[in-house]
N, C-alpha and C. Protein backbone atom coordinates (compact mmCIF):
# COMPACT_ATOMS: atom_id res chain seq x y z
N UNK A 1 18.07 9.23 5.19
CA UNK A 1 17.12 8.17 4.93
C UNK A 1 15.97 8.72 4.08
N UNK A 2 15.65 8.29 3.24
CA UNK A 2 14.73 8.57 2.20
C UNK A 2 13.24 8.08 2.70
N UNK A 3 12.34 9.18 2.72
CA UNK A 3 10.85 8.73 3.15
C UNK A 3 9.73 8.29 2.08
N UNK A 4 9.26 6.84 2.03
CA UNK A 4 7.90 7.04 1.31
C UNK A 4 6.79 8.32 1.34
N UNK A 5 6.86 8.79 0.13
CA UNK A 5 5.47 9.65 -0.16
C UNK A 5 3.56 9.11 0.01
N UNK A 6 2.87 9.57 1.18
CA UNK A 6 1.78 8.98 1.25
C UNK A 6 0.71 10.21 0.77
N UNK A 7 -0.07 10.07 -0.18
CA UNK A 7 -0.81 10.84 -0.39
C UNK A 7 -2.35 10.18 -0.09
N UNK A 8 -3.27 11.07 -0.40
CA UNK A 8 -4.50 11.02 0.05
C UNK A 8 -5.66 11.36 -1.19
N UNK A 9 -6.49 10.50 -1.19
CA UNK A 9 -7.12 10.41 -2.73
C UNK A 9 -8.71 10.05 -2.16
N UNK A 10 -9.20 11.22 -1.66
CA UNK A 10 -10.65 10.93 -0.57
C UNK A 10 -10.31 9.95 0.65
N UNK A 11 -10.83 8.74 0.62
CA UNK A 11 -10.95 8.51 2.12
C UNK A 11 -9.55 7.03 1.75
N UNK A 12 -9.17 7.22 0.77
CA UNK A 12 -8.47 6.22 0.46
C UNK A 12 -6.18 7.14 0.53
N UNK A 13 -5.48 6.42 1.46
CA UNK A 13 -4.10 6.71 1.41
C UNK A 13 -3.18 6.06 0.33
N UNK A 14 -2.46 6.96 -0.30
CA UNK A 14 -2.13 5.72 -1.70
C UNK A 14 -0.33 5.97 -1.34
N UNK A 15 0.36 4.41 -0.67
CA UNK A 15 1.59 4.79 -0.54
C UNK A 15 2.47 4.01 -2.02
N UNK A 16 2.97 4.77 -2.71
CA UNK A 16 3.57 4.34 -4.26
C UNK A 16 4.97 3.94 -3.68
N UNK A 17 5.99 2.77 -3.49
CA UNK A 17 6.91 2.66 -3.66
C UNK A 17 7.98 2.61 -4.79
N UNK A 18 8.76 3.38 -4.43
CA UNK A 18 9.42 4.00 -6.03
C UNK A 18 10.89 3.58 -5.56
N UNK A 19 11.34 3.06 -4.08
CA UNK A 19 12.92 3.37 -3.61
C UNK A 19 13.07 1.85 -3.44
N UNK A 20 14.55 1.32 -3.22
CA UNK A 20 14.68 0.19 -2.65
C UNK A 20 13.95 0.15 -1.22
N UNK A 21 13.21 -0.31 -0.23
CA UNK A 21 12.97 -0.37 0.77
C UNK A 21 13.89 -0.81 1.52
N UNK A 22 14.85 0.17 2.56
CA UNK A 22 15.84 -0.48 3.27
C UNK A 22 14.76 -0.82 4.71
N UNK A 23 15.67 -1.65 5.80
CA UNK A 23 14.75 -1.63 6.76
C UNK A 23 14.30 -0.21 7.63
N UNK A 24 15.37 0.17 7.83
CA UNK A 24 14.63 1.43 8.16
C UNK A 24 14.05 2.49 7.65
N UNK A 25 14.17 2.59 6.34
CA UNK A 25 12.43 3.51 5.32
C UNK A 25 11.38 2.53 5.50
N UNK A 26 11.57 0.88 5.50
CA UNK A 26 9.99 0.44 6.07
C UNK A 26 9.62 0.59 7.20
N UNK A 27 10.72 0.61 8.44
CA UNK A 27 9.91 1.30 9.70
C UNK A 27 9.23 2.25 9.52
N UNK A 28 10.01 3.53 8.95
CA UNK A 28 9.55 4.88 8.68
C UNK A 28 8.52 4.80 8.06
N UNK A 29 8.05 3.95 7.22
CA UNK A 29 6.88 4.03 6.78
C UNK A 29 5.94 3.65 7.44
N UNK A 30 6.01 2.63 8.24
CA UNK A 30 4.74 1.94 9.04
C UNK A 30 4.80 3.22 10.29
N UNK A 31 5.02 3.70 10.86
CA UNK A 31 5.29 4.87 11.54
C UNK A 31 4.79 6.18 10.72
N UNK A 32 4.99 6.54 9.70
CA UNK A 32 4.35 7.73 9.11
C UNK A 32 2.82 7.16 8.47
N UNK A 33 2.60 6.49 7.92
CA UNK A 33 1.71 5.63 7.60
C UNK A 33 0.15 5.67 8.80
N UNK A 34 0.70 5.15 10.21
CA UNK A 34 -0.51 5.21 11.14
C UNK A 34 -0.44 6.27 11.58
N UNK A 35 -0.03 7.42 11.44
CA UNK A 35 -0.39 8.82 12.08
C UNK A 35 -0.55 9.79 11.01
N UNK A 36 -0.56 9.44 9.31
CA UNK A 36 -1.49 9.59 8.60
C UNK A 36 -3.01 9.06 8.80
N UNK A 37 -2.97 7.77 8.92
CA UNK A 37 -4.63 7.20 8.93
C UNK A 37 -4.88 7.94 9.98
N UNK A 38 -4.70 8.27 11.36
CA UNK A 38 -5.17 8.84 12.51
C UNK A 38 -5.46 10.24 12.06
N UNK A 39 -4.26 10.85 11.57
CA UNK A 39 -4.79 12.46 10.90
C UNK A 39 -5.76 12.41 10.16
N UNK A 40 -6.10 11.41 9.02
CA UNK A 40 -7.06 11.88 7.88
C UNK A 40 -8.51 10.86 8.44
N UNK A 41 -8.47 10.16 9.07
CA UNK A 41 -9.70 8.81 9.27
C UNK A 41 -9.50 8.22 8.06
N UNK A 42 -8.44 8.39 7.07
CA UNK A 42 -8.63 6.82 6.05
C UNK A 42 -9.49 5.47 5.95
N UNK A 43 -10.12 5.36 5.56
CA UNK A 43 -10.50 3.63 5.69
C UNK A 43 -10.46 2.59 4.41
N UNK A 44 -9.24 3.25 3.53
CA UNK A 44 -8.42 2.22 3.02
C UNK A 44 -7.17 3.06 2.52
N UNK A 45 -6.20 2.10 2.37
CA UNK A 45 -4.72 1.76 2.14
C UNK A 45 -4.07 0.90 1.05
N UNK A 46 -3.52 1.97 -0.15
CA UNK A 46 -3.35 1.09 -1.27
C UNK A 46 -1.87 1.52 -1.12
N UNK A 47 -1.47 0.14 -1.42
CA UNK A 47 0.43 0.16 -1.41
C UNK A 47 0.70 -0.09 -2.83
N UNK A 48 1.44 0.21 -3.42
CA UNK A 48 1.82 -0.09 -4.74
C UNK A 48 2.88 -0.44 -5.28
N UNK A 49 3.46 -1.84 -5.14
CA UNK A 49 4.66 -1.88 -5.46
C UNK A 49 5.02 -2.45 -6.74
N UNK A 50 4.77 -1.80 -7.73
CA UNK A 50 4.66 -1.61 -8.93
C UNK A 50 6.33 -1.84 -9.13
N UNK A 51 6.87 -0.41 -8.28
CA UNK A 51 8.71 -0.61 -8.74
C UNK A 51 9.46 -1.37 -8.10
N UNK A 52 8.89 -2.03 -7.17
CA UNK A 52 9.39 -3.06 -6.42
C UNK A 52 9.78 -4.60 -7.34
N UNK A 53 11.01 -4.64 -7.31
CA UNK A 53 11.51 -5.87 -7.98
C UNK A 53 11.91 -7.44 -7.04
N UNK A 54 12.61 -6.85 -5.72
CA UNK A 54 12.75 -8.07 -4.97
C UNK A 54 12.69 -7.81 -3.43
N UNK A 55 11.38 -8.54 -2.73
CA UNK A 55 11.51 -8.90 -1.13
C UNK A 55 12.22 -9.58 -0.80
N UNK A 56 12.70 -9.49 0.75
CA UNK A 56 12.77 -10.23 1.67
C UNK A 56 12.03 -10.92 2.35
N UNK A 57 12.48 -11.24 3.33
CA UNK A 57 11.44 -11.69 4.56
C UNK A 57 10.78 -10.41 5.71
N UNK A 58 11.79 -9.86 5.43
CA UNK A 58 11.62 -8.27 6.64
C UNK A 58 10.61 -8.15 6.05
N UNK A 59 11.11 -7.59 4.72
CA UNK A 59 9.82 -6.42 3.77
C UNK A 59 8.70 -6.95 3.69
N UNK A 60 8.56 -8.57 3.14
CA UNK A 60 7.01 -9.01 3.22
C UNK A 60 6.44 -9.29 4.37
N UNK A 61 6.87 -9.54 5.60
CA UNK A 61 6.79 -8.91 7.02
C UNK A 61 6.38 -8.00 7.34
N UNK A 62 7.04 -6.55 6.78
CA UNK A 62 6.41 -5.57 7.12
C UNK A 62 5.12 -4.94 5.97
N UNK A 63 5.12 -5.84 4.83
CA UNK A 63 3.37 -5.57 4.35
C UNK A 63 2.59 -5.97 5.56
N UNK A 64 2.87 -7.51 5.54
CA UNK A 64 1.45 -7.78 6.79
C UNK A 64 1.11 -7.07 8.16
N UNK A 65 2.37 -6.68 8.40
CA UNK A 65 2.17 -5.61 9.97
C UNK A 65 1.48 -4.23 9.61
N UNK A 66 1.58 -3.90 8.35
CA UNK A 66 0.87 -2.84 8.10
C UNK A 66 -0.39 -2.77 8.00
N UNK A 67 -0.65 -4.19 6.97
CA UNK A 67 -2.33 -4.37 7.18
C UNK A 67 -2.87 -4.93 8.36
N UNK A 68 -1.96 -5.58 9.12
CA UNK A 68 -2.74 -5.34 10.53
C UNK A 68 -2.68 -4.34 11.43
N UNK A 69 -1.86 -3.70 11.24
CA UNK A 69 -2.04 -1.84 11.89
C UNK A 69 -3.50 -1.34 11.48
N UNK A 70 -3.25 -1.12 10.25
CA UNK A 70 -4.54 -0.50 9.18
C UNK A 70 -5.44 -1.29 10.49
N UNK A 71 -5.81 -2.04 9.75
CA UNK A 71 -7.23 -3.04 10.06
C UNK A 71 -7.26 -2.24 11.51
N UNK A 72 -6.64 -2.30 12.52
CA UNK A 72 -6.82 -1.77 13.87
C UNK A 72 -7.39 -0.36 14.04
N UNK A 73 -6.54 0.54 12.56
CA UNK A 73 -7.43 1.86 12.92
C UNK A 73 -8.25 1.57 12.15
N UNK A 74 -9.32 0.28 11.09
CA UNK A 74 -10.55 0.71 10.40
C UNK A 74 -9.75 1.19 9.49
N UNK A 75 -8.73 0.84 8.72
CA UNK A 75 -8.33 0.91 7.47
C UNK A 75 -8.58 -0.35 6.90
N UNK A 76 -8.55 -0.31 5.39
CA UNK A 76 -8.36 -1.99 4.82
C UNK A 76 -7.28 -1.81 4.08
N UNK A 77 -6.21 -2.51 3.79
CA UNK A 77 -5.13 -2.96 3.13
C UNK A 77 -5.02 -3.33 1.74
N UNK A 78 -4.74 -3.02 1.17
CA UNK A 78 -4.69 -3.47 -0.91
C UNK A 78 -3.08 -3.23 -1.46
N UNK A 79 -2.67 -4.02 -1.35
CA UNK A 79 -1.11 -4.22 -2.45
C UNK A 79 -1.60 -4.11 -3.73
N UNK A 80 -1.33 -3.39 -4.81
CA UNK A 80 -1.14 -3.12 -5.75
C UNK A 80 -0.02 -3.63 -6.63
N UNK A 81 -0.17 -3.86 -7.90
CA UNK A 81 0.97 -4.02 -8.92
C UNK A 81 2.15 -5.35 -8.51
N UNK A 82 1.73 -5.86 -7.77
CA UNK A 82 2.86 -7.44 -7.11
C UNK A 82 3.59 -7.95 -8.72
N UNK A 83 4.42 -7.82 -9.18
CA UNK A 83 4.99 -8.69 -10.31
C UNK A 83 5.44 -10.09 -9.62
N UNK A 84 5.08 -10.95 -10.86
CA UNK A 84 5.37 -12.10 -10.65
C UNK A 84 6.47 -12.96 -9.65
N UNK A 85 7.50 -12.40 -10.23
CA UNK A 85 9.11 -12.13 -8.90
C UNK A 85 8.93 -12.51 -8.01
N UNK A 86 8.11 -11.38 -7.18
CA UNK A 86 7.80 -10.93 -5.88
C UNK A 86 7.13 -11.55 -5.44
N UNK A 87 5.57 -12.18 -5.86
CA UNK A 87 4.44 -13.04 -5.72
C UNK A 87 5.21 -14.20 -5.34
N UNK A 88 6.22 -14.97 -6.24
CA UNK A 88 6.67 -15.94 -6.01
C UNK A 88 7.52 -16.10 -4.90
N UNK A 89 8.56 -15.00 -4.65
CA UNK A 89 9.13 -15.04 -3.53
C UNK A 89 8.67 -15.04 -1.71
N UNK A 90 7.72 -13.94 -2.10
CA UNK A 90 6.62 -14.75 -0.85
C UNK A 90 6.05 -15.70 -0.97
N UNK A 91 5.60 -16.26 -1.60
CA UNK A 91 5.26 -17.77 -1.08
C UNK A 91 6.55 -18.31 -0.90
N UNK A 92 7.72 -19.14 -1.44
CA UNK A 92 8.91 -19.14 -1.21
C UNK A 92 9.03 -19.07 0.15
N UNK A 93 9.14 -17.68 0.31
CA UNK A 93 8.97 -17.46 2.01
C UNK A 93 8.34 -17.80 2.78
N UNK A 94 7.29 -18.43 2.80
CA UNK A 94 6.01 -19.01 3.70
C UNK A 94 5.19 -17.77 4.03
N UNK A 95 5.68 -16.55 3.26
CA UNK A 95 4.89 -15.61 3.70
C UNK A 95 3.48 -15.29 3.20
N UNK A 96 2.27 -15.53 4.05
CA UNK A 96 0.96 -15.40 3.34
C UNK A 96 0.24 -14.13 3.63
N UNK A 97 0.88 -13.13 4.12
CA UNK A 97 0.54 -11.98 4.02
C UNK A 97 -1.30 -11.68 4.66
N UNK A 98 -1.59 -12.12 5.19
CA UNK A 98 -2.99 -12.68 6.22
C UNK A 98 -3.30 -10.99 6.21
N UNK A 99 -4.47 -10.75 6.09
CA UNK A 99 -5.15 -9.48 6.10
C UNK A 99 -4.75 -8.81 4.64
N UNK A 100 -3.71 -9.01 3.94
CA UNK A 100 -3.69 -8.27 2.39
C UNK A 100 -4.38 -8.61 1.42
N UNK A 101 -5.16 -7.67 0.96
CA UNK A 101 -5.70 -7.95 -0.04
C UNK A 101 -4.93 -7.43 -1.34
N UNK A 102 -5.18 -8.29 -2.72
CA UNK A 102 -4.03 -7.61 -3.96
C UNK A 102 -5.30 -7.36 -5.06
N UNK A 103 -4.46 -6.51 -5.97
CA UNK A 103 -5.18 -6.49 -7.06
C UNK A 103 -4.25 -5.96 -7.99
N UNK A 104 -4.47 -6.30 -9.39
CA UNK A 104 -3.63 -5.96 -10.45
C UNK A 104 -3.25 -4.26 -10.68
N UNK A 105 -3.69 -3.18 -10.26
CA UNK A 105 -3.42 -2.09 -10.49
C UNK A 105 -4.23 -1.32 -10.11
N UNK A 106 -3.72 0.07 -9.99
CA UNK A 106 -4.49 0.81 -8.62
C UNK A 106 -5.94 1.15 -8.88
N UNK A 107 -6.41 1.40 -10.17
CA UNK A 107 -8.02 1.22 -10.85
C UNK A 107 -8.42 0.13 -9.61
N UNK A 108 -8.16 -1.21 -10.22
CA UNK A 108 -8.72 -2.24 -9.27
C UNK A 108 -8.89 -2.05 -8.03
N UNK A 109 -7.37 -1.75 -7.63
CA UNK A 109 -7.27 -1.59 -5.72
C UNK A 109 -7.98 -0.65 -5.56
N UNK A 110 -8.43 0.36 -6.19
CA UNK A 110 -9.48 1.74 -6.01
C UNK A 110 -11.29 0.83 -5.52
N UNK A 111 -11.19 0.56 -6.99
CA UNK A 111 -12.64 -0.67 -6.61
C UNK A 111 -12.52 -1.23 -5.61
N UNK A 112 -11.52 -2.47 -5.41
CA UNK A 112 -12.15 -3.28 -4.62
C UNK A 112 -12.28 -2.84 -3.30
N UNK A 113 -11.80 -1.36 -2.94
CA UNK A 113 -12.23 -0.73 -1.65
C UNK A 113 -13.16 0.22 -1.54
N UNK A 114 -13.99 0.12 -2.78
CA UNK A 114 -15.18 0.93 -2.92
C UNK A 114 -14.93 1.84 -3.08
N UNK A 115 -13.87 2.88 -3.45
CA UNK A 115 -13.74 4.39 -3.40
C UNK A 115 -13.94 4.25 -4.69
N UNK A 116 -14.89 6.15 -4.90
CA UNK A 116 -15.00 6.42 -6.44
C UNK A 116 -13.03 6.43 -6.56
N UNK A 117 -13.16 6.56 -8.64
CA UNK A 117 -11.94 7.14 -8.43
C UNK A 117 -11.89 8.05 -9.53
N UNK A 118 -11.26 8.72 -8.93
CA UNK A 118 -10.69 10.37 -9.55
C UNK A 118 -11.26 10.56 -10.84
N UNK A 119 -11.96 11.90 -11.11
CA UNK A 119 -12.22 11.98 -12.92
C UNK A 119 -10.99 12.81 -13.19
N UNK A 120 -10.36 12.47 -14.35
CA UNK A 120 -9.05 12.75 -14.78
C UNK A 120 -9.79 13.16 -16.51
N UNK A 121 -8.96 14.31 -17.05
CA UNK A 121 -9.06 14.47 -18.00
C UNK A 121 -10.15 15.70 -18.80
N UNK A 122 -10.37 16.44 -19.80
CA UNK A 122 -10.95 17.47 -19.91
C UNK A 122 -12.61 16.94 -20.09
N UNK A 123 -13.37 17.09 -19.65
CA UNK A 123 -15.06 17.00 -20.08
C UNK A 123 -15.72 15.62 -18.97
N UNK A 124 -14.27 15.18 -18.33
CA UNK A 124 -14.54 14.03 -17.27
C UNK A 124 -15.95 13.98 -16.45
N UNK A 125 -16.23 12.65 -16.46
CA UNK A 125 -17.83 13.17 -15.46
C UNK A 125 -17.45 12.46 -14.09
N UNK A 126 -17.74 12.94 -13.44
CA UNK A 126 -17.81 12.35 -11.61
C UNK A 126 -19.15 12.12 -11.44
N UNK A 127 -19.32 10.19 -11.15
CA UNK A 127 -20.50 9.24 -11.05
C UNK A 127 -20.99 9.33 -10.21
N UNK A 128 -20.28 9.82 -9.12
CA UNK A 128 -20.46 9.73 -7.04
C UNK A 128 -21.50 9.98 -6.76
C-alpha cells in the first residue's frame, strides 16, 4: 500500500496527493495525518489535490473527516488545487465538505492560514 507524503513547512502540514487514493491509503492517511499534527502542534493543514482527477463519495468523505479531525486538534483545513471535475462531482454528490476551506493554489492556501511562506530563490528576503 502506498503512503501519502506529509511534510511540514513551519506550523503549517502540506499533504500533496500525487497517487490514485484507494480506500485504504485514505485511511492511512487520516491515521498518519493526526499523529503528525499531535507530533508537530500544526495549526494548519493544506491538502493538495492538484493530481487528483476523480472522487468518490468515500474520498470526498474522507476530506471532511479530516477537517474535522484537524479542527479537533486546533488544526484548520485548506484543499488546494480542486479542478473543475472534482468541484463538480462533489456537489453532484451532495457532498459540502463542512469545515473545508479551498483555495486556488498552495501560495493562497499558505495565506489564507496566515503562515509566512517560504523565501525560495537566491537574494530572497524573509518578511516574518
Amino acid at each position: 500500500m502506498e503512503r501519502v507524503p506529509i511534510l511540514k513547512i513551519g506550523e503549517v502540514l502540506l499533504v500533496s496527493i500525487q497517487v490514485d487514493l484507494q480506500d485504504q491509503t485514505a485511511l492511512a492517511l487520516q491515521e498518519d495525518l493526526a499523529d503528525r499534527i499531535v507530533k508537530t502542534g500544526a495549526h494548519g493543514v493544506i491538502i493538495d489535490i492538484t493530481a487528483v482527477d476523480i472522487v468518490d463519495s468515500f474520498i470526498g468523505r474522507m476530506f471532511a473527516t479530516i477537517a474535522s479531525m484537524s479542527r479537533l486538534m486546533d488544526a484548520e483545513t485548506v484543499v488546494v488545487g480542486m479542478r473543475p471535475a472534482v468541484a463538480i462531482t462533489l456537489v453532484e454528490l451532495g457532498l459540502s465538505l463542512g469545515g473545508v476551506r479551498s483555495a486556488l493554489d498552495l501560495e493562497k492556501g499558505m495565506r489564507l492560514l496566515g503562515a509566512p511562506l517560504p523565501a525560495v530563490g537566491p537574494g530572497a528576503v524573509d518578511h516574518r
